[in-house]
mmCIF file of C-alpha atoms in Angstrom:
data_model
loop_
_atom_site.group_PDB
_atom_site.id
_atom_site.type_symbol
_atom_site.label_atom_id
_atom_site.label_comp_id
_atom_site.label_asym_id
_atom_site.label_seq_id
_atom_site.Cartn_x
_atom_site.Cartn_y
_atom_site.Cartn_z
ATOM 1 C CA GLU M 1 3.514 -18.080 -11.302
ATOM 2 C CA THR M 2 3.202 -16.771 -7.756
ATOM 3 C CA GLY M 3 2.124 -13.622 -5.966
ATOM 4 C CA VAL M 4 0.115 -10.816 -7.490
ATOM 5 C CA THR M 5 0.471 -9.969 -11.154
ATOM 6 C CA GLN M 6 -0.838 -6.989 -13.063
ATOM 7 C CA THR M 7 -1.172 -6.353 -16.776
ATOM 8 C CA PRO M 8 -0.352 -4.249 -18.604
ATOM 9 C CA ARG M 9 2.600 -2.722 -16.790
ATOM 10 C CA HIS M 10 2.345 0.478 -18.816
ATOM 11 C CA LEU M 11 -0.642 1.987 -20.581
ATOM 12 C CA VAL M 12 -1.077 5.158 -22.560
ATOM 13 C CA MET M 13 -4.618 6.038 -23.517
ATOM 14 C CA GLY M 14 -6.539 8.935 -24.895
ATOM 15 C CA MET M 15 -9.411 10.522 -23.052
ATOM 16 C CA THR M 16 -11.981 8.837 -25.290
ATOM 17 C CA ASN M 17 -10.523 5.334 -25.103
ATOM 18 C CA LYS M 18 -11.800 2.380 -23.141
ATOM 19 C CA LYS M 19 -9.272 0.063 -21.571
ATOM 20 C CA SER M 20 -9.061 -2.439 -18.722
ATOM 21 C CA LEU M 21 -6.449 -3.185 -16.115
ATOM 22 C CA LYS M 22 -6.110 -6.756 -14.966
ATOM 23 C CA CYS M 23 -4.944 -8.144 -11.653
ATOM 24 C CA GLU M 24 -4.472 -11.782 -10.774
ATOM 25 C CA GLN M 25 -3.435 -13.285 -7.464
ATOM 26 C CA HIS M 26 -2.139 -16.797 -6.984
ATOM 27 C CA LEU M 27 -2.166 -16.747 -3.188
ATOM 28 C CA GLY M 28 -5.597 -18.126 -2.455
ATOM 29 C CA HIS M 29 -6.675 -14.848 -0.886
ATOM 30 C CA ASN M 30 -10.276 -13.751 -0.498
ATOM 31 C CA ALA M 31 -9.880 -9.979 -0.513
ATOM 32 C CA MET M 32 -8.578 -7.799 -3.317
ATOM 33 C CA TYR M 33 -7.978 -4.072 -3.561
ATOM 34 C CA TRP M 34 -7.372 -1.318 -6.095
ATOM 35 C CA TYR M 35 -5.191 1.618 -5.082
ATOM 36 C CA LYS M 36 -4.257 4.772 -6.943
ATOM 37 C CA GLN M 37 -0.832 6.296 -6.398
ATOM 38 C CA SER M 38 -0.368 9.785 -7.775
ATOM 39 C CA ALA M 39 2.898 11.664 -7.659
ATOM 40 C CA LYS M 40 3.734 13.002 -4.196
ATOM 41 C CA LYS M 41 0.474 11.790 -2.666
ATOM 42 C CA PRO M 42 -0.247 8.907 -0.309
ATOM 43 C CA LEU M 43 -1.791 5.784 -1.728
ATOM 44 C CA GLU M 44 -5.517 6.165 -2.143
ATOM 45 C CA LEU M 45 -7.739 3.162 -1.713
ATOM 46 C CA MET M 46 -10.270 2.941 -4.522
ATOM 47 C CA PHE M 47 -12.142 -0.328 -4.150
ATOM 48 C CA VAL M 48 -12.227 -3.346 -1.866
ATOM 49 C CA TYR M 49 -13.597 -6.731 -2.844
ATOM 50 C CA SER M 50 -14.203 -9.492 -0.357
ATOM 51 C CA LEU M 51 -15.263 -12.898 -1.647
ATOM 52 C CA GLU M 52 -16.049 -11.307 -5.005
ATOM 53 C CA GLU M 53 -18.382 -8.766 -3.469
ATOM 54 C CA ARG M 54 -17.558 -5.071 -3.535
ATOM 55 C CA VAL M 55 -17.482 -3.940 0.058
ATOM 56 C CA GLU M 56 -15.922 -0.512 -0.206
ATOM 57 C CA ASN M 57 -15.977 2.218 -2.791
ATOM 58 C CA ASN M 58 -14.166 5.333 -1.729
ATOM 59 C CA SER M 59 -16.015 7.965 -3.752
ATOM 60 C CA VAL M 60 -14.333 6.968 -6.948
ATOM 61 C CA PRO M 61 -15.651 8.596 -10.155
ATOM 62 C CA SER M 62 -17.846 6.388 -12.293
ATOM 63 C CA ARG M 63 -15.321 6.452 -15.139
ATOM 64 C CA PHE M 64 -13.562 3.766 -13.079
ATOM 65 C CA SER M 65 -15.525 0.537 -12.958
ATOM 66 C CA PRO M 66 -14.207 -2.484 -11.062
ATOM 67 C CA GLU M 67 -15.095 -6.080 -11.704
ATOM 68 C CA CYS M 68 -14.265 -9.180 -9.702
ATOM 69 C CA PRO M 69 -15.402 -12.303 -11.580
ATOM 70 C CA ASN M 70 -13.783 -14.640 -9.059
ATOM 71 C CA SER M 71 -11.556 -14.463 -6.026
ATOM 72 C CA SER M 72 -8.380 -14.654 -8.107
ATOM 73 C CA HIS M 73 -9.098 -11.933 -10.647
ATOM 74 C CA LEU M 74 -9.825 -8.255 -10.404
ATOM 75 C CA PHE M 75 -10.326 -5.815 -13.242
ATOM 76 C CA LEU M 76 -10.499 -2.055 -13.431
ATOM 77 C CA HIS M 77 -12.384 -0.854 -16.488
ATOM 78 C CA LEU M 78 -11.493 2.635 -17.623
ATOM 79 C CA HIS M 79 -13.457 4.968 -19.889
ATOM 80 C CA THR M 80 -13.391 8.666 -20.719
ATOM 81 C CA LEU M 81 -10.564 9.310 -18.315
ATOM 82 C CA GLN M 82 -9.056 12.690 -17.522
ATOM 83 C CA PRO M 83 -5.368 13.667 -17.564
ATOM 84 C CA GLU M 84 -5.415 13.862 -13.759
ATOM 85 C CA ASP M 85 -6.165 10.141 -13.702
ATOM 86 C CA SER M 86 -2.597 9.499 -14.809
ATOM 87 C CA ALA M 87 -1.040 7.536 -11.962
ATOM 88 C CA LEU M 88 0.285 4.196 -10.846
ATOM 89 C CA TYR M 89 -2.573 1.794 -10.187
ATOM 90 C CA LEU M 90 -1.749 -0.905 -7.697
ATOM 91 C CA CYS M 91 -3.644 -4.081 -7.024
ATOM 92 C CA ALA M 92 -3.298 -5.900 -3.719
ATOM 93 C CA SER M 93 -4.704 -8.968 -2.042
ATOM 94 C CA SER M 94 -4.942 -10.259 1.518
ATOM 95 C CA PRO M 95 -6.211 -13.473 3.089
ATOM 96 C CA ASP M 96 -9.426 -11.691 4.018
ATOM 97 C CA ARG M 97 -10.673 -8.301 5.139
ATOM 98 C CA GLU M 98 -10.934 -9.218 8.758
ATOM 99 C CA THR M 99 -7.368 -9.970 9.723
ATOM 100 C CA PHE M 100 -4.365 -7.793 10.220
ATOM 101 C CA GLY M 101 -2.370 -9.756 7.729
ATOM 102 C CA GLU M 102 -0.273 -7.752 5.371
ATOM 103 C CA GLN M 103 -1.481 -6.977 1.891
ATOM 104 C CA TYR M 104 0.496 -8.313 -1.026
ATOM 105 C CA PHE M 105 0.865 -5.855 -3.865
ATOM 106 C CA GLY M 106 1.305 -6.325 -7.554
ATOM 107 C CA PRO M 107 3.897 -4.368 -9.564
ATOM 108 C CA GLY M 108 1.326 -1.819 -10.687
ATOM 109 C CA THR M 109 0.159 -0.397 -13.998
ATOM 110 C CA ARG M 110 1.613 2.982 -14.944
ATOM 111 C CA LEU M 111 -1.255 4.791 -16.658
ATOM 112 C CA THR M 112 -0.821 7.919 -18.733
ATOM 113 C CA VAL M 113 -3.894 9.699 -20.038
ATOM 114 C CA THR M 114 -3.223 12.010 -22.962
ATOM 115 C CA ALA T 1 -6.009 15.354 10.743
ATOM 116 C CA GLN T 2 -3.734 12.948 8.952
ATOM 117 C CA LYS T 3 -3.800 9.404 10.186
ATOM 118 C CA ILE T 4 -0.207 8.668 9.243
ATOM 119 C CA THR T 5 2.529 11.284 9.185
ATOM 120 C CA GLN T 6 5.959 10.803 7.695
ATOM 121 C CA THR T 7 7.858 14.046 8.172
ATOM 122 C CA GLN T 8 10.949 13.145 6.149
ATOM 123 C CA PRO T 9 10.305 13.445 2.408
ATOM 124 C CA GLY T 10 13.889 12.407 1.713
ATOM 125 C CA MET T 11 16.737 10.797 3.642
ATOM 126 C CA PHE T 12 20.342 9.991 2.809
ATOM 127 C CA VAL T 13 22.465 7.371 4.530
ATOM 128 C CA GLN T 14 25.940 6.054 3.958
ATOM 129 C CA GLU T 15 26.231 2.419 2.972
ATOM 130 C CA LYS T 16 26.622 0.082 5.981
ATOM 131 C CA GLU T 17 25.256 2.657 8.402
ATOM 132 C CA ALA T 18 21.905 2.478 10.198
ATOM 133 C CA VAL T 19 19.032 4.809 9.403
ATOM 134 C CA THR T 20 15.727 5.594 11.120
ATOM 135 C CA LEU T 21 12.629 6.551 9.159
ATOM 136 C CA ASP T 22 10.016 8.356 11.210
ATOM 137 C CA CYS T 23 6.317 7.586 11.363
ATOM 138 C CA THR T 24 3.659 8.913 13.707
ATOM 139 C CA TYR T 25 0.037 7.891 13.651
ATOM 140 C CA ASP T 26 -3.294 9.029 14.960
ATOM 141 C CA THR T 27 -6.019 6.703 16.122
ATOM 142 C CA SER T 28 -8.459 6.396 18.983
ATOM 143 C CA ASP T 29 -8.771 2.641 18.537
ATOM 144 C CA GLN T 30 -7.164 0.283 21.014
ATOM 145 C CA SER T 31 -6.537 -2.397 18.450
ATOM 146 C CA TYR T 32 -4.638 -1.582 15.298
ATOM 147 C CA GLY T 33 -1.702 -2.683 13.208
ATOM 148 C CA LEU T 34 1.246 -0.798 11.799
ATOM 149 C CA PHE T 35 3.059 -1.748 8.620
ATOM 150 C CA TRP T 36 6.066 -0.631 6.663
ATOM 151 C CA TYR T 37 6.312 -1.123 2.924
ATOM 152 C CA LYS T 38 9.177 -0.509 0.517
ATOM 153 C CA GLN T 39 8.563 0.682 -3.022
ATOM 154 C CA PRO T 40 11.561 0.546 -5.369
ATOM 155 C CA SER T 41 11.548 2.470 -8.621
ATOM 156 C CA SER T 42 9.968 -0.552 -10.306
ATOM 157 C CA GLY T 43 6.731 0.330 -8.507
ATOM 158 C CA GLU T 44 5.949 -2.828 -6.571
ATOM 159 C CA MET T 45 5.058 -2.400 -2.900
ATOM 160 C CA ILE T 46 7.018 -4.832 -0.774
ATOM 161 C CA PHE T 47 5.901 -5.650 2.746
ATOM 162 C CA LEU T 48 8.715 -5.257 5.272
ATOM 163 C CA ILE T 49 7.457 -5.490 8.826
ATOM 164 C CA TYR T 50 4.332 -5.482 10.970
ATOM 165 C CA GLN T 51 3.640 -4.383 14.560
ATOM 166 C CA GLY T 52 0.382 -5.051 16.366
ATOM 167 C CA SER T 53 -0.818 -2.558 18.920
ATOM 168 C CA TYR T 54 -0.858 -5.207 21.623
ATOM 169 C CA ASP T 55 2.578 -6.574 20.819
ATOM 170 C CA GLU T 56 4.840 -5.792 23.747
ATOM 171 C CA GLN T 57 8.066 -6.398 21.902
ATOM 172 C CA ASN T 58 9.283 -4.393 18.938
ATOM 173 C CA ALA T 59 8.997 -6.298 15.687
ATOM 174 C CA THR T 60 12.156 -7.329 13.887
ATOM 175 C CA GLU T 61 12.678 -8.847 10.444
ATOM 176 C CA GLY T 62 16.298 -9.314 9.492
ATOM 177 C CA ARG T 63 17.864 -5.872 9.110
ATOM 178 C CA TYR T 64 14.525 -4.168 9.747
ATOM 179 C CA SER T 65 13.202 -3.333 13.171
ATOM 180 C CA LEU T 66 10.255 -1.258 14.232
ATOM 181 C CA ASN T 67 10.745 1.115 17.154
ATOM 182 C CA PHE T 68 7.213 1.116 18.541
ATOM 183 C CA GLN T 69 6.434 3.769 21.151
ATOM 184 C CA LYS T 70 2.748 3.440 21.812
ATOM 185 C CA ALA T 71 2.368 6.377 24.188
ATOM 186 C CA ARG T 72 3.990 8.675 21.647
ATOM 187 C CA LYS T 73 2.098 7.027 18.773
ATOM 188 C CA SER T 74 5.232 6.509 16.809
ATOM 189 C CA ALA T 75 6.379 3.509 14.778
ATOM 190 C CA ASN T 76 9.776 4.317 13.353
ATOM 191 C CA LEU T 77 11.529 1.932 10.987
ATOM 192 C CA VAL T 78 15.175 1.221 11.663
ATOM 193 C CA ILE T 79 17.285 -0.247 8.880
ATOM 194 C CA SER T 80 20.638 -1.517 10.054
ATOM 195 C CA ALA T 81 23.710 -1.923 7.845
ATOM 196 C CA SER T 82 22.193 -0.099 4.876
ATOM 197 C CA GLN T 83 22.769 -1.518 1.415
ATOM 198 C CA LEU T 84 22.610 0.172 -1.964
ATOM 199 C CA GLY T 85 19.540 -1.921 -2.744
ATOM 200 C CA ASP T 86 17.715 -0.270 0.137
ATOM 201 C CA SER T 87 17.352 2.901 -1.914
ATOM 202 C CA ALA T 88 13.592 3.213 -2.386
ATOM 203 C CA MET T 89 10.459 4.937 -1.176
ATOM 204 C CA TYR T 90 9.313 3.726 2.224
ATOM 205 C CA PHE T 91 5.706 3.922 3.358
ATOM 206 C CA CYS T 92 4.289 3.615 6.834
ATOM 207 C CA ALA T 93 0.699 2.352 7.011
ATOM 208 C CA MET T 94 -1.905 1.661 9.655
ATOM 209 C CA ARG T 95 -4.826 -0.668 9.756
ATOM 210 C CA GLU T 96 -7.484 0.065 12.349
ATOM 211 C CA TYR T 97 -9.963 -2.368 13.772
ATOM 212 C CA PHE T 98 -13.480 -1.040 13.986
ATOM 213 C CA SER T 99 -16.790 -2.650 14.914
ATOM 214 C CA GLY T 100 -15.497 -6.167 14.590
ATOM 215 C CA SER T 101 -13.789 -5.805 11.271
ATOM 216 C CA ALA T 102 -10.550 -4.425 9.972
ATOM 217 C CA ARG T 103 -10.546 -1.217 8.020
ATOM 218 C CA GLN T 104 -8.430 -0.588 5.027
ATOM 219 C CA LEU T 105 -4.795 0.370 5.238
ATOM 220 C CA THR T 106 -4.080 4.085 5.504
ATOM 221 C CA PHE T 107 -0.729 5.083 4.071
ATOM 222 C CA GLY T 108 1.612 7.947 4.851
ATOM 223 C CA SER T 109 3.143 10.123 2.154
ATOM 224 C CA GLY T 110 6.407 8.203 2.165
ATOM 225 C CA THR T 111 10.125 8.819 2.673
ATOM 226 C CA GLN T 112 12.563 8.540 -0.218
ATOM 227 C CA LEU T 113 15.707 6.850 1.093
ATOM 228 C CA THR T 114 18.938 7.093 -0.839
ATOM 229 C CA VAL T 115 21.882 4.955 0.204
ATOM 230 C CA LEU T 116 25.225 6.470 -0.759
ATOM 231 C CA PRO T 117 28.239 4.303 -1.646
#
């Protein structure tokens, strides 16, 4: 399997549920990213991990909790979400944070919070 | 002020014709990179083309070319010989270089391109 994969592709959860989104990259990259894409809004960067260390956190509410156990895997743990958190969540990776190389995106997880 | 501006929320083009998607950017950095991504209805973001701020020639990748006008701070995407499969949302993005390291990508709001048969 190649590229960046994300599971699940679709997720419906209630406001009291706890769920996790998973991202895996098979490209040997050292940097991984979580983005949120809401309808009719630009992509919003949520978190950046470089060599398994969180290096950026763009004022994301604590109900979103990222985890990067190794350079190939990235998780986004979700709990007590709000309906406005419904969006497409995209994972991306790049060789590292320091180069201008393009980011490779996964197919995204379509999250609906009811 | 917005870093990346895409003024065309939607565009239509006839199959086999060329189309230009507009993108203007705002930065005070001398070193930066400009990217275009395509997002079909399936959701995946697909990298199309990259232009570095110091590149003197416009980038080209197959049917895609980037019309880079540095003084005007514009980086328009030109798609030649449009195909039905080109129908998608297109995003312009910029990556700035600050204090020895690259910042994250900043995306525009996107242009929805529809190719008509």
